[in-house]
Amino acid sequence: HRGSHFAVSAIGERDAQATLAFPKNLFTALHARMFAKAFEAALVFNGAKDAKLDVEGIDATVVRYRASW
């Protein structure tokens, strides 16, 4: 969506942190969880073993994610 930005802020050997920034109140907690499953599927598709991606937090303009594999 225009005005949204996804960025990976930290990458470890078996984990990563990312944020999705967006216009105020554009996405809900349900959207954040649905996106998490899509991002998790992308990790699996690219060969990550035991991939897991969780929503760490959400507010009116940002979602924070943590991935592990």
mmCIF file of N, CA and C in Angstrom:
data_model
loop_
_atom_site.group_PDB
_atom_site.id
_atom_site.type_symbol
_atom_site.label_atom_id
_atom_site.label_comp_id
_atom_site.label_asym_id
_atom_site.label_seq_id
_atom_site.Cartn_x
_atom_site.Cartn_y
_atom_site.Cartn_z
ATOM 1 N N HIS A 1 0.836 -1.170 0.000
ATOM 2 C CA HIS A 1 0.000 0.000 0.000
ATOM 3 C C HIS A 1 0.886 1.238 0.000
ATOM 4 N N ARG A 2 0.484 2.248 -0.730
ATOM 5 C CA ARG A 2 1.250 3.492 -0.777
ATOM 6 C C ARG A 2 1.403 4.058 0.630
ATOM 7 N N GLY A 3 2.603 4.434 0.955
ATOM 8 C CA GLY A 3 2.884 4.983 2.273
ATOM 9 C C GLY A 3 3.358 3.955 3.278
ATOM 10 N N SER A 4 3.352 2.680 2.887
ATOM 11 C CA SER A 4 3.828 1.610 3.771
ATOM 12 C C SER A 4 5.267 1.267 3.425
ATOM 13 N N HIS A 5 6.002 0.798 4.439
ATOM 14 C CA HIS A 5 7.412 0.469 4.241
ATOM 15 C C HIS A 5 7.787 -0.706 5.138
ATOM 16 N N PHE A 6 8.360 -1.760 4.540
ATOM 17 C CA PHE A 6 8.826 -2.926 5.285
ATOM 18 C C PHE A 6 10.342 -2.881 5.324
ATOM 19 N N ALA A 7 10.914 -3.038 6.514
ATOM 20 C CA ALA A 7 12.372 -2.987 6.649
ATOM 21 C C ALA A 7 12.851 -4.023 7.649
ATOM 22 N N VAL A 8 13.930 -4.695 7.299
ATOM 23 C CA VAL A 8 14.597 -5.613 8.218
ATOM 24 C C VAL A 8 15.651 -4.805 8.959
ATOM 25 N N SER A 9 15.554 -4.791 10.283
ATOM 26 C CA SER A 9 16.434 -3.921 11.063
ATOM 27 C C SER A 9 17.609 -4.648 11.694
ATOM 28 N N ALA A 10 17.509 -5.955 11.861
ATOM 29 C CA ALA A 10 18.607 -6.719 12.455
ATOM 30 C C ALA A 10 18.534 -8.146 11.936
ATOM 31 N N ILE A 11 19.661 -8.662 11.507
ATOM 32 C CA ILE A 11 19.707 -10.033 11.007
ATOM 33 C C ILE A 11 20.797 -10.780 11.760
ATOM 34 N N GLY A 12 20.404 -11.872 12.393
ATOM 35 C CA GLY A 12 21.355 -12.748 13.060
ATOM 36 C C GLY A 12 21.544 -14.003 12.224
ATOM 37 N N GLU A 13 22.286 -14.946 12.771
ATOM 38 C CA GLU A 13 22.529 -16.189 12.048
ATOM 39 C C GLU A 13 21.249 -17.003 11.890
ATOM 40 N N ARG A 14 20.368 -16.950 12.906
ATOM 41 C CA ARG A 14 19.135 -17.735 12.843
ATOM 42 C C ARG A 14 17.903 -16.925 13.251
ATOM 43 N N ASP A 15 18.001 -15.596 13.160
ATOM 44 C CA ASP A 15 16.843 -14.774 13.484
ATOM 45 C C ASP A 15 16.956 -13.409 12.823
ATOM 46 N N ALA A 16 15.852 -12.695 12.839
ATOM 47 C CA ALA A 16 15.820 -11.345 12.268
ATOM 48 C C ALA A 16 14.694 -10.557 12.920
ATOM 49 N N GLN A 17 14.828 -9.249 12.898
ATOM 50 C CA GLN A 17 13.781 -8.344 13.347
ATOM 51 C C GLN A 17 13.403 -7.470 12.167
ATOM 52 N N ALA A 18 12.122 -7.147 12.087
ATOM 53 C CA ALA A 18 11.648 -6.317 10.981
ATOM 54 C C ALA A 18 10.504 -5.439 11.467
ATOM 55 N N THR A 19 10.260 -4.370 10.714
ATOM 56 C CA THR A 19 9.129 -3.494 11.005
ATOM 57 C C THR A 19 8.358 -3.214 9.722
ATOM 58 N N LEU A 20 7.075 -3.049 9.888
ATOM 59 C CA LEU A 20 6.199 -2.604 8.813
ATOM 60 C C LEU A 20 5.592 -1.292 9.280
ATOM 61 N N ALA A 21 5.980 -0.194 8.641
ATOM 62 C CA ALA A 21 5.448 1.127 8.970
ATOM 63 C C ALA A 21 4.376 1.474 7.947
ATOM 64 N N PHE A 22 3.336 2.177 8.395
ATOM 65 C CA PHE A 22 2.195 2.449 7.518
ATOM 66 C C PHE A 22 1.440 3.679 8.009
ATOM 67 N N PRO A 23 0.585 4.249 7.151
ATOM 68 C CA PRO A 23 -0.220 5.392 7.581
ATOM 69 C C PRO A 23 -1.111 5.018 8.777
ATOM 70 N N LYS A 24 -1.375 5.980 9.617
ATOM 71 C CA LYS A 24 -2.109 5.760 10.863
ATOM 72 C C LYS A 24 -3.405 4.975 10.647
ATOM 73 N N ASN A 25 -3.534 3.895 11.433
ATOM 74 C CA ASN A 25 -4.723 3.036 11.479
ATOM 75 C C ASN A 25 -5.051 2.327 10.170
ATOM 76 N N LEU A 26 -4.082 2.212 9.269
ATOM 77 C CA LEU A 26 -4.332 1.510 8.007
ATOM 78 C C LEU A 26 -4.503 0.012 8.230
ATOM 79 N N PHE A 27 -3.676 -0.574 9.099
ATOM 80 C CA PHE A 27 -3.722 -2.012 9.346
ATOM 81 C C PHE A 27 -4.109 -2.294 10.795
ATOM 82 N N THR A 28 -4.801 -3.418 10.990
ATOM 83 C CA THR A 28 -5.214 -3.855 12.322
ATOM 84 C C THR A 28 -4.306 -4.995 12.795
ATOM 85 N N ALA A 29 -4.532 -5.454 14.013
ATOM 86 C CA ALA A 29 -3.783 -6.602 14.534
ATOM 87 C C ALA A 29 -4.035 -7.837 13.677
ATOM 88 N N LEU A 30 -5.235 -7.992 13.155
ATOM 89 C CA LEU A 30 -5.531 -9.126 12.276
ATOM 90 C C LEU A 30 -4.679 -9.054 11.011
ATOM 91 N N HIS A 31 -4.572 -7.877 10.411
ATOM 92 C CA HIS A 31 -3.702 -7.712 9.240
ATOM 93 C C HIS A 31 -2.266 -8.100 9.587
ATOM 94 N N ALA A 32 -1.789 -7.635 10.737
ATOM 95 C CA ALA A 32 -0.407 -7.915 11.148
ATOM 96 C C ALA A 32 -0.165 -9.415 11.248
ATOM 97 N N ARG A 33 -1.117 -10.152 11.822
ATOM 98 C CA ARG A 33 -0.965 -11.607 11.940
ATOM 99 C C ARG A 33 -1.024 -12.285 10.572
ATOM 100 N N MET A 34 -1.898 -11.809 9.685
ATOM 101 C CA MET A 34 -1.972 -12.383 8.330
ATOM 102 C C MET A 34 -0.670 -12.139 7.577
ATOM 103 N N PHE A 35 -0.120 -10.933 7.677
ATOM 104 C CA PHE A 35 1.159 -10.637 7.024
ATOM 105 C C PHE A 35 2.261 -11.520 7.595
ATOM 106 N N ALA A 36 2.228 -11.762 8.916
ATOM 107 C CA ALA A 36 3.245 -12.610 9.547
ATOM 108 C C ALA A 36 3.247 -13.998 8.921
ATOM 109 N N LYS A 37 2.078 -14.561 8.687
ATOM 110 C CA LYS A 37 1.997 -15.891 8.072
ATOM 111 C C LYS A 37 2.520 -15.857 6.634
ATOM 112 N N ALA A 38 2.246 -14.793 5.913
ATOM 113 C CA ALA A 38 2.752 -14.675 4.537
ATOM 114 C C ALA A 38 4.275 -14.548 4.533
ATOM 115 N N PHE A 39 4.825 -13.730 5.441
ATOM 116 C CA PHE A 39 6.278 -13.578 5.524
ATOM 117 C C PHE A 39 6.927 -14.889 5.969
ATOM 118 N N GLU A 40 6.269 -15.604 6.890
ATOM 119 C CA GLU A 40 6.773 -16.902 7.342
ATOM 120 C C GLU A 40 6.814 -17.888 6.170
ATOM 121 N N ALA A 41 5.771 -17.887 5.353
ATOM 122 C CA ALA A 41 5.741 -18.763 4.174
ATOM 123 C C ALA A 41 6.876 -18.422 3.215
ATOM 124 N N ALA A 42 7.195 -17.145 3.079
ATOM 125 C CA ALA A 42 8.310 -16.744 2.208
ATOM 126 C C ALA A 42 9.634 -17.299 2.733
ATOM 127 N N LEU A 43 9.811 -17.306 4.051
ATOM 128 C CA LEU A 43 11.025 -17.886 4.631
ATOM 129 C C LEU A 43 11.116 -19.376 4.309
ATOM 130 N N VAL A 44 10.010 -20.088 4.493
ATOM 131 C CA VAL A 44 9.978 -21.528 4.212
ATOM 132 C C VAL A 44 10.255 -21.783 2.735
ATOM 133 N N PHE A 45 9.622 -21.021 1.871
ATOM 134 C CA PHE A 45 9.807 -21.174 0.429
ATOM 135 C C PHE A 45 11.270 -21.000 0.033
ATOM 136 N N ASN A 46 11.977 -20.162 0.783
ATOM 137 C CA ASN A 46 13.388 -19.906 0.485
ATOM 138 C C ASN A 46 14.348 -20.806 1.257
ATOM 139 N N GLY A 47 13.819 -21.878 1.840
ATOM 140 C CA GLY A 47 14.668 -22.896 2.430
ATOM 141 C C GLY A 47 14.900 -22.829 3.925
ATOM 142 N N ALA A 48 14.260 -21.902 4.618
ATOM 143 C CA ALA A 48 14.437 -21.813 6.072
ATOM 144 C C ALA A 48 13.790 -23.020 6.745
ATOM 145 N N LYS A 49 14.518 -23.653 7.645
ATOM 146 C CA LYS A 49 14.005 -24.803 8.393
ATOM 147 C C LYS A 49 13.376 -24.319 9.696
ATOM 148 N N ASP A 50 12.216 -24.870 10.028
ATOM 149 C CA ASP A 50 11.517 -24.519 11.276
ATOM 150 C C ASP A 50 11.293 -23.011 11.399
ATOM 151 N N ALA A 51 10.931 -22.370 10.301
ATOM 152 C CA ALA A 51 10.713 -20.923 10.306
ATOM 153 C C ALA A 51 9.515 -20.557 11.179
ATOM 154 N N LYS A 52 9.670 -19.474 11.905
ATOM 155 C CA LYS A 52 8.594 -18.947 12.734
ATOM 156 C C LYS A 52 8.703 -17.432 12.701
ATOM 157 N N LEU A 53 7.585 -16.780 12.491
ATOM 158 C CA LEU A 53 7.572 -15.326 12.472
ATOM 159 C C LEU A 53 6.430 -14.852 13.362
ATOM 160 N N ASP A 54 6.750 -14.040 14.352
ATOM 161 C CA ASP A 54 5.764 -13.572 15.323
ATOM 162 C C ASP A 54 5.631 -12.061 15.289
ATOM 163 N N VAL A 55 4.437 -11.596 15.614
ATOM 164 C CA VAL A 55 4.199 -10.171 15.827
ATOM 165 C C VAL A 55 4.664 -9.866 17.247
ATOM 166 N N GLU A 56 5.637 -8.983 17.371
ATOM 167 C CA GLU A 56 6.129 -8.591 18.700
ATOM 168 C C GLU A 56 5.362 -7.408 19.263
ATOM 169 N N GLY A 57 4.807 -6.588 18.377
ATOM 170 C CA GLY A 57 4.052 -5.435 18.837
ATOM 171 C C GLY A 57 3.409 -4.719 17.670
ATOM 172 N N ILE A 58 2.339 -4.009 17.976
ATOM 173 C CA ILE A 58 1.656 -3.223 16.947
ATOM 174 C C ILE A 58 1.088 -1.968 17.595
ATOM 175 N N ASP A 59 1.166 -0.872 16.866
ATOM 176 C CA ASP A 59 0.462 0.335 17.278
ATOM 177 C C ASP A 59 -0.184 0.947 16.034
ATOM 178 N N ALA A 60 -0.592 2.173 16.093
ATOM 179 C CA ALA A 60 -1.360 2.781 15.004
ATOM 180 C C ALA A 60 -0.569 2.962 13.715
ATOM 181 N N THR A 61 0.778 2.912 13.792
ATOM 182 C CA THR A 61 1.579 3.179 12.591
ATOM 183 C C THR A 61 2.696 2.181 12.319
ATOM 184 N N VAL A 62 2.868 1.181 13.171
ATOM 185 C CA VAL A 62 3.977 0.239 12.959
ATOM 186 C C VAL A 62 3.671 -1.131 13.566
ATOM 187 N N VAL A 63 4.151 -2.166 12.873
ATOM 188 C CA VAL A 63 4.143 -3.533 13.405
ATOM 189 C C VAL A 63 5.595 -3.960 13.533
ATOM 190 N N ARG A 64 5.936 -4.595 14.657
ATOM 191 C CA ARG A 64 7.278 -5.130 14.866
ATOM 192 C C ARG A 64 7.205 -6.652 14.817
ATOM 193 N N TYR A 65 8.068 -7.244 13.998
ATOM 194 C CA TYR A 65 8.104 -8.691 13.808
ATOM 195 C C TYR A 65 9.445 -9.249 14.258
ATOM 196 N N ARG A 66 9.431 -10.528 14.693
ATOM 197 C CA ARG A 66 10.665 -11.274 14.954
ATOM 198 C C ARG A 66 10.531 -12.611 14.247
ATOM 199 N N ALA A 67 11.551 -12.936 13.465
ATOM 200 C CA ALA A 67 11.591 -14.207 12.740
ATOM 201 C C ALA A 67 12.726 -15.059 13.282
ATOM 202 N N SER A 68 12.500 -16.364 13.279
ATOM 203 C CA SER A 68 13.576 -17.302 13.623
ATOM 204 C C SER A 68 13.462 -18.502 12.705
ATOM 205 N N TRP A 69 14.576 -19.195 12.522
ATOM 206 C CA TRP A 69 14.602 -20.376 11.659
ATOM 207 C C TRP A 69 15.732 -21.280 12.064
#
